[in-house]
Amino acid sequence: MRIVLTILLGTLLLSCTDQTPDLAYVISPSENEGKPQLQVTMTFVPEADGETHITHKNEAWGESALYDCLAEIEILSEHSQMRINPDSNRIEVIHPTDLKSMTIRYTISPDYIGPLESNRTYRPVIQEEYFHLFSHLLFMVPDELEDGEEPADIYLSWQGFEEDFVIHNSFGSQKREQRLHISPVDFGMGIFVGGDFRIHSIEVQQNKVFLALRGEWQAFTDQQLVRMLERTINTQRDFW
């Protein structure tokens, strides 16, 4: 049986506002020498003192050297310079003190060759047919917000993907534009997948739970798995 990736995702209640978001990300497909990757363009308000620190994990969840998956970092704002410090999980940017908005563009790509194995799923998984990443692997976050527990407005725009390419994550299913009102801590716990997934939803105690499947299962049909999942989650929730 071909290895498939199964992700159980819960959807959080989001609130929308019309104000400028604290963080805005545009995520697009890209490639380098024929290998698929994801390009991220990030916009936010920098620090007023002219020095802004941005967190991107080089070591997390038992993984190290995650900066090997980070490339093509560009500060698109004028008169700005950066210094990359993997040992501190940080990128430091020096910029004018009157800069009102900063935009950074970078790419994320897998750092291994060959078929996917389970011990690699805590690193970026980006293939032609699909991608699977945890939030800390995909998104840089300004230090000012990184550990914040107060809600922030975060905007996600998924651009350039084929129409039948499924976009699914912990904060919504098949939405190309997402406006989140969420603490950066909770945002950092998200799971993001896209590609040739089949999405099934069930309701558990008035909350929607999603099952994302891809590939072909020999032992189970999708509906059998969904029913099994529904019984399992309901039993777990009743117990706790």
PDB file of N, CA, C and O in Angstrom, residues 156-206:
ATOM      1  N   LEU A 156      -4.008  35.675   5.237  1.00  0.00           N
ATOM      2  CA  LEU A 156      -3.363  34.691   4.375  1.00  0.00           C
ATOM      3  C   LEU A 156      -4.001  34.744   2.998  1.00  0.00           C
ATOM      4  O   LEU A 156      -5.225  34.688   2.872  1.00  0.00           O
ATOM      5  N   SER A 157      -3.180  34.835   1.972  1.00  0.00           N
ATOM      6  CA  SER A 157      -3.668  34.820   0.599  1.00  0.00           C
ATOM      7  C   SER A 157      -2.906  33.747  -0.176  1.00  0.00           C
ATOM      8  O   SER A 157      -1.674  33.821  -0.309  1.00  0.00           O
ATOM      9  N   TRP A 158      -3.636  32.740  -0.671  1.00  0.00           N
ATOM     10  CA  TRP A 158      -3.047  31.625  -1.409  1.00  0.00           C
ATOM     11  C   TRP A 158      -3.227  31.907  -2.896  1.00  0.00           C
ATOM     12  O   TRP A 158      -4.331  31.808  -3.416  1.00  0.00           O
ATOM     13  N   GLN A 159      -2.158  32.268  -3.566  1.00  0.00           N
ATOM     14  CA  GLN A 159      -2.248  32.737  -4.946  1.00  0.00           C
ATOM     15  C   GLN A 159      -1.422  31.862  -5.888  1.00  0.00           C
ATOM     16  O   GLN A 159      -0.348  31.381  -5.519  1.00  0.00           O
ATOM     17  N   GLY A 160      -1.954  31.670  -7.112  1.00  0.00           N
ATOM     18  CA  GLY A 160      -1.197  30.986  -8.143  1.00  0.00           C
ATOM     19  C   GLY A 160      -1.360  29.481  -8.174  1.00  0.00           C
ATOM     20  O   GLY A 160      -0.736  28.818  -9.006  1.00  0.00           O
ATOM     21  N   PHE A 161      -2.188  28.928  -7.293  1.00  0.00           N
ATOM     22  CA  PHE A 161      -2.429  27.489  -7.287  1.00  0.00           C
ATOM     23  C   PHE A 161      -3.535  27.141  -8.288  1.00  0.00           C
ATOM     24  O   PHE A 161      -4.442  27.941  -8.519  1.00  0.00           O
ATOM     25  N   GLU A 162      -3.468  25.950  -8.853  1.00  0.00           N
ATOM     26  CA  GLU A 162      -4.506  25.503  -9.767  1.00  0.00           C
ATOM     27  C   GLU A 162      -5.861  25.469  -9.069  1.00  0.00           C
ATOM     28  O   GLU A 162      -5.945  25.304  -7.848  1.00  0.00           O
ATOM     29  N   GLU A 163      -6.923  25.621  -9.845  1.00  0.00           N
ATOM     30  CA  GLU A 163      -8.266  25.711  -9.270  1.00  0.00           C
ATOM     31  C   GLU A 163      -8.640  24.463  -8.480  1.00  0.00           C
ATOM     32  O   GLU A 163      -9.324  24.547  -7.454  1.00  0.00           O
ATOM     33  N   ASP A 164      -8.193  23.285  -8.919  1.00  0.00           N
ATOM     34  CA  ASP A 164      -8.548  22.045  -8.232  1.00  0.00           C
ATOM     35  C   ASP A 164      -7.541  21.661  -7.148  1.00  0.00           C
ATOM     36  O   ASP A 164      -7.624  20.584  -6.560  1.00  0.00           O
ATOM     37  N   PHE A 165      -6.582  22.535  -6.888  1.00  0.00           N
ATOM     38  CA  PHE A 165      -5.577  22.305  -5.851  1.00  0.00           C
ATOM     39  C   PHE A 165      -6.190  22.670  -4.507  1.00  0.00           C
ATOM     40  O   PHE A 165      -6.494  23.829  -4.237  1.00  0.00           O
ATOM     41  N   VAL A 166      -6.413  21.692  -3.655  1.00  0.00           N
ATOM     42  CA  VAL A 166      -7.076  21.916  -2.364  1.00  0.00           C
ATOM     43  C   VAL A 166      -6.156  22.698  -1.425  1.00  0.00           C
ATOM     44  O   VAL A 166      -4.970  22.389  -1.300  1.00  0.00           O
ATOM     45  N   ILE A 167      -6.700  23.722  -0.787  1.00  0.00           N
ATOM     46  CA  ILE A 167      -6.003  24.466   0.267  1.00  0.00           C
ATOM     47  C   ILE A 167      -6.742  24.201   1.571  1.00  0.00           C
ATOM     48  O   ILE A 167      -7.939  24.475   1.692  1.00  0.00           O
ATOM     49  N   HIS A 168      -6.032  23.662   2.559  1.00  0.00           N
ATOM     50  CA  HIS A 168      -6.692  23.248   3.802  1.00  0.00           C
ATOM     51  C   HIS A 168      -5.715  23.440   4.964  1.00  0.00           C
ATOM     52  O   HIS A 168      -4.530  23.129   4.847  1.00  0.00           O
ATOM     53  N   ASN A 169      -6.209  23.979   6.061  1.00  0.00           N
ATOM     54  CA  ASN A 169      -5.335  24.164   7.226  1.00  0.00           C
ATOM     55  C   ASN A 169      -6.161  24.220   8.498  1.00  0.00           C
ATOM     56  O   ASN A 169      -7.388  24.068   8.474  1.00  0.00           O
ATOM     57  N   SER A 170      -5.485  24.417   9.599  1.00  0.00           N
ATOM     58  CA  SER A 170      -6.154  24.410  10.900  1.00  0.00           C
ATOM     59  C   SER A 170      -7.150  25.536  11.074  1.00  0.00           C
ATOM     60  O   SER A 170      -7.928  25.531  12.027  1.00  0.00           O
ATOM     61  N   PHE A 171      -7.160  26.501  10.157  1.00  0.00           N
ATOM     62  CA  PHE A 171      -7.988  27.688  10.315  1.00  0.00           C
ATOM     63  C   PHE A 171      -9.050  27.841   9.234  1.00  0.00           C
ATOM     64  O   PHE A 171      -9.750  28.841   9.195  1.00  0.00           O
ATOM     65  N   GLY A 172      -9.183  26.852   8.378  1.00  0.00           N
ATOM     66  CA  GLY A 172     -10.200  26.918   7.349  1.00  0.00           C
ATOM     67  C   GLY A 172      -9.946  25.890   6.265  1.00  0.00           C
ATOM     68  O   GLY A 172      -8.830  25.404   6.094  1.00  0.00           O
ATOM     69  N   SER A 173     -11.003  25.556   5.538  1.00  0.00           N
ATOM     70  CA  SER A 173     -10.904  24.550   4.488  1.00  0.00           C
ATOM     71  C   SER A 173     -11.266  25.159   3.138  1.00  0.00           C
ATOM     72  O   SER A 173     -12.338  25.756   2.992  1.00  0.00           O
ATOM     73  N   GLN A 174     -10.363  25.023   2.177  1.00  0.00           N
ATOM     74  CA  GLN A 174     -10.579  25.426   0.795  1.00  0.00           C
ATOM     75  C   GLN A 174     -10.936  26.908   0.678  1.00  0.00           C
ATOM     76  O   GLN A 174     -11.846  27.306  -0.052  1.00  0.00           O
ATOM     77  N   LYS A 175     -10.188  27.729   1.427  1.00  0.00           N
ATOM     78  CA  LYS A 175     -10.336  29.183   1.363  1.00  0.00           C
ATOM     79  C   LYS A 175      -9.037  29.780   0.839  1.00  0.00           C
ATOM     80  O   LYS A 175      -7.977  29.600   1.444  1.00  0.00           O
ATOM     81  N   ARG A 176      -9.118  30.515  -0.256  1.00  0.00           N
ATOM     82  CA  ARG A 176      -7.927  31.127  -0.837  1.00  0.00           C
ATOM     83  C   ARG A 176      -7.566  32.442  -0.158  1.00  0.00           C
ATOM     84  O   ARG A 176      -6.451  32.924  -0.288  1.00  0.00           O
ATOM     85  N   GLU A 177      -8.522  33.048   0.527  1.00  0.00           N
ATOM     86  CA  GLU A 177      -8.280  34.265   1.302  1.00  0.00           C
ATOM     87  C   GLU A 177      -8.746  33.996   2.729  1.00  0.00           C
ATOM     88  O   GLU A 177      -9.894  33.616   2.945  1.00  0.00           O
ATOM     89  N   GLN A 178      -7.865  34.203   3.701  1.00  0.00           N
ATOM     90  CA  GLN A 178      -8.209  33.933   5.098  1.00  0.00           C
ATOM     91  C   GLN A 178      -7.813  35.120   5.969  1.00  0.00           C
ATOM     92  O   GLN A 178      -6.679  35.594   5.911  1.00  0.00           O
ATOM     93  N   ARG A 179      -8.748  35.586   6.759  1.00  0.00           N
ATOM     94  CA  ARG A 179      -8.497  36.671   7.716  1.00  0.00           C
ATOM     95  C   ARG A 179      -8.696  36.090   9.112  1.00  0.00           C
ATOM     96  O   ARG A 179      -9.818  35.713   9.493  1.00  0.00           O
ATOM     97  N   LEU A 180      -7.639  35.987   9.879  1.00  0.00           N
ATOM     98  CA  LEU A 180      -7.674  35.355  11.189  1.00  0.00           C
ATOM     99  C   LEU A 180      -7.526  36.396  12.286  1.00  0.00           C
ATOM    100  O   LEU A 180      -6.738  37.333  12.166  1.00  0.00           O
ATOM    101  N   HIS A 181      -8.267  36.225  13.339  1.00  0.00           N
ATOM    102  CA  HIS A 181      -8.104  37.018  14.561  1.00  0.00           C
ATOM    103  C   HIS A 181      -7.724  36.006  15.633  1.00  0.00           C
ATOM    104  O   HIS A 181      -8.582  35.342  16.216  1.00  0.00           O
ATOM    105  N   ILE A 182      -6.421  35.881  15.882  1.00  0.00           N
ATOM    106  CA  ILE A 182      -5.917  34.745  16.637  1.00  0.00           C
ATOM    107  C   ILE A 182      -4.601  35.132  17.303  1.00  0.00           C
ATOM    108  O   ILE A 182      -3.884  36.006  16.808  1.00  0.00           O
ATOM    109  N   SER A 183      -4.286  34.511  18.425  1.00  0.00           N
ATOM    110  CA  SER A 183      -3.003  34.789  19.054  1.00  0.00           C
ATOM    111  C   SER A 183      -1.887  34.165  18.218  1.00  0.00           C
ATOM    112  O   SER A 183      -2.059  33.084  17.643  1.00  0.00           O
ATOM    113  N   PRO A 184      -0.747  34.837  18.107  1.00  0.00           N
ATOM    114  CA  PRO A 184       0.378  34.252  17.378  1.00  0.00           C
ATOM    115  C   PRO A 184       0.796  32.893  17.927  1.00  0.00           C
ATOM    116  O   PRO A 184       1.285  32.046  17.176  1.00  0.00           O
ATOM    117  N   VAL A 185       0.608  32.674  19.222  1.00  0.00           N
ATOM    118  CA  VAL A 185       0.931  31.355  19.802  1.00  0.00           C
ATOM    119  C   VAL A 185       0.061  30.277  19.179  1.00  0.00           C
ATOM    120  O   VAL A 185       0.549  29.213  18.764  1.00  0.00           O
ATOM    121  N   ASP A 186      -1.252  30.534  19.083  1.00  0.00           N
ATOM    122  CA  ASP A 186      -2.148  29.555  18.459  1.00  0.00           C
ATOM    123  C   ASP A 186      -1.875  29.423  16.961  1.00  0.00           C
ATOM    124  O   ASP A 186      -1.949  28.329  16.408  1.00  0.00           O
ATOM    125  N   PHE A 187      -1.562  30.538  16.316  1.00  0.00           N
ATOM    126  CA  PHE A 187      -1.233  30.491  14.890  1.00  0.00           C
ATOM    127  C   PHE A 187      -0.016  29.608  14.659  1.00  0.00           C
ATOM    128  O   PHE A 187       0.052  28.857  13.678  1.00  0.00           O
ATOM    129  N   GLY A 188       0.938  29.664  15.574  1.00  0.00           N
ATOM    130  CA  GLY A 188       2.160  28.875  15.451  1.00  0.00           C
ATOM    131  C   GLY A 188       1.952  27.388  15.612  1.00  0.00           C
ATOM    132  O   GLY A 188       2.868  26.602  15.333  1.00  0.00           O
ATOM    133  N   MET A 189       0.757  26.967  16.032  1.00  0.00           N
ATOM    134  CA  MET A 189       0.464  25.545  16.198  1.00  0.00           C
ATOM    135  C   MET A 189      -0.283  24.968  14.996  1.00  0.00           C
ATOM    136  O   MET A 189      -0.695  23.811  15.010  1.00  0.00           O
ATOM    137  N   GLY A 190      -0.472  25.759  13.946  1.00  0.00           N
ATOM    138  CA  GLY A 190      -1.273  25.339  12.807  1.00  0.00           C
ATOM    139  C   GLY A 190      -0.588  24.315  11.916  1.00  0.00           C
ATOM    140  O   GLY A 190       0.638  24.193  11.881  1.00  0.00           O
ATOM    141  N   ILE A 191      -1.414  23.567  11.187  1.00  0.00           N
ATOM    142  CA  ILE A 191      -0.967  22.623  10.166  1.00  0.00           C
ATOM    143  C   ILE A 191      -1.518  23.106   8.834  1.00  0.00           C
ATOM    144  O   ILE A 191      -2.688  23.478   8.734  1.00  0.00           O
ATOM    145  N   PHE A 192      -0.679  23.082   7.795  1.00  0.00           N
ATOM    146  CA  PHE A 192      -1.064  23.591   6.487  1.00  0.00           C
ATOM    147  C   PHE A 192      -0.794  22.528   5.427  1.00  0.00           C
ATOM    148  O   PHE A 192       0.332  22.027   5.318  1.00  0.00           O
ATOM    149  N   VAL A 193      -1.845  22.170   4.689  1.00  0.00           N
ATOM    150  CA  VAL A 193      -1.693  21.205   3.606  1.00  0.00           C
ATOM    151  C   VAL A 193      -2.356  21.743   2.350  1.00  0.00           C
ATOM    152  O   VAL A 193      -3.233  22.605   2.405  1.00  0.00           O
ATOM    153  N   GLY A 194      -1.920  21.231   1.218  1.00  0.00           N
ATOM    154  CA  GLY A 194      -2.547  21.583  -0.050  1.00  0.00           C
ATOM    155  C   GLY A 194      -2.215  20.538  -1.088  1.00  0.00           C
ATOM    156  O   GLY A 194      -1.211  19.824  -0.972  1.00  0.00           O
ATOM    157  N   GLY A 195      -3.097  20.408  -2.085  1.00  0.00           N
ATOM    158  CA  GLY A 195      -2.813  19.463  -3.157  1.00  0.00           C
ATOM    159  C   GLY A 195      -3.982  18.558  -3.476  1.00  0.00           C
ATOM    160  O   GLY A 195      -5.146  18.957  -3.383  1.00  0.00           O
ATOM    161  N   ASP A 196      -3.674  17.316  -3.807  1.00  0.00           N
ATOM    162  CA  ASP A 196      -4.694  16.365  -4.241  1.00  0.00           C
ATOM    163  C   ASP A 196      -5.327  15.630  -3.064  1.00  0.00           C
ATOM    164  O   ASP A 196      -5.428  14.400  -3.056  1.00  0.00           O
ATOM    165  N   PHE A 197      -5.767  16.404  -2.081  1.00  0.00           N
ATOM    166  CA  PHE A 197      -6.416  15.840  -0.902  1.00  0.00           C
ATOM    167  C   PHE A 197      -7.921  15.704  -1.129  1.00  0.00           C
ATOM    168  O   PHE A 197      -8.522  16.452  -1.891  1.00  0.00           O
ATOM    169  N   ARG A 198      -8.498  14.758  -0.425  1.00  0.00           N
ATOM    170  CA  ARG A 198      -9.953  14.616  -0.340  1.00  0.00           C
ATOM    171  C   ARG A 198     -10.349  15.038   1.072  1.00  0.00           C
ATOM    172  O   ARG A 198      -9.854  14.485   2.045  1.00  0.00           O
ATOM    173  N   ILE A 199     -11.240  16.019   1.169  1.00  0.00           N
ATOM    174  CA  ILE A 199     -11.594  16.588   2.469  1.00  0.00           C
ATOM    175  C   ILE A 199     -12.954  16.059   2.912  1.00  0.00           C
ATOM    176  O   ILE A 199     -13.934  16.146   2.178  1.00  0.00           O
ATOM    177  N   HIS A 200     -13.003  15.506   4.127  1.00  0.00           N
ATOM    178  CA  HIS A 200     -14.248  15.041   4.729  1.00  0.00           C
ATOM    179  C   HIS A 200     -14.431  15.763   6.058  1.00  0.00           C
ATOM    180  O   HIS A 200     -13.468  15.972   6.796  1.00  0.00           O
ATOM    181  N   SER A 201     -15.662  16.151   6.358  1.00  0.00           N
ATOM    182  CA  SER A 201     -15.925  16.841   7.622  1.00  0.00           C
ATOM    183  C   SER A 201     -16.978  16.095   8.425  1.00  0.00           C
ATOM    184  O   SER A 201     -17.889  15.470   7.869  1.00  0.00           O
ATOM    185  N   ILE A 202     -16.834  16.139   9.724  1.00  0.00           N
ATOM    186  CA  ILE A 202     -17.828  15.593  10.652  1.00  0.00           C
ATOM    187  C   ILE A 202     -18.060  16.644  11.733  1.00  0.00           C
ATOM    188  O   ILE A 202     -17.269  17.574  11.892  1.00  0.00           O
ATOM    189  N   GLU A 203     -19.146  16.508  12.453  1.00  0.00           N
ATOM    190  CA  GLU A 203     -19.437  17.429  13.547  1.00  0.00           C
ATOM    191  C   GLU A 203     -19.351  16.673  14.861  1.00  0.00           C
ATOM    192  O   GLU A 203     -19.990  15.635  15.042  1.00  0.00           O
ATOM    193  N   VAL A 204     -18.525  17.197  15.754  1.00  0.00           N
ATOM    194  CA  VAL A 204     -18.331  16.589  17.066  1.00  0.00           C
ATOM    195  C   VAL A 204     -18.642  17.635  18.114  1.00  0.00           C
ATOM    196  O   VAL A 204     -17.944  18.648  18.216  1.00  0.00           O
ATOM    197  N   GLN A 205     -19.713  17.428  18.864  1.00  0.00           N
ATOM    198  CA  GLN A 205     -20.121  18.351  19.923  1.00  0.00           C
ATOM    199  C   GLN A 205     -20.171  19.792  19.396  1.00  0.00           C
ATOM    200  O   GLN A 205     -19.601  20.713  19.961  1.00  0.00           O
ATOM    201  N   GLN A 206     -20.854  19.955  18.267  1.00  0.00           N
ATOM    202  CA  GLN A 206     -21.097  21.241  17.630  1.00  0.00           C
ATOM    203  C   GLN A 206     -19.817  21.905  17.107  1.00  0.00           C
ATOM    204  O   GLN A 206     -19.785  23.116  16.871  1.00  0.00           O
TER     205      GLN A 206
END
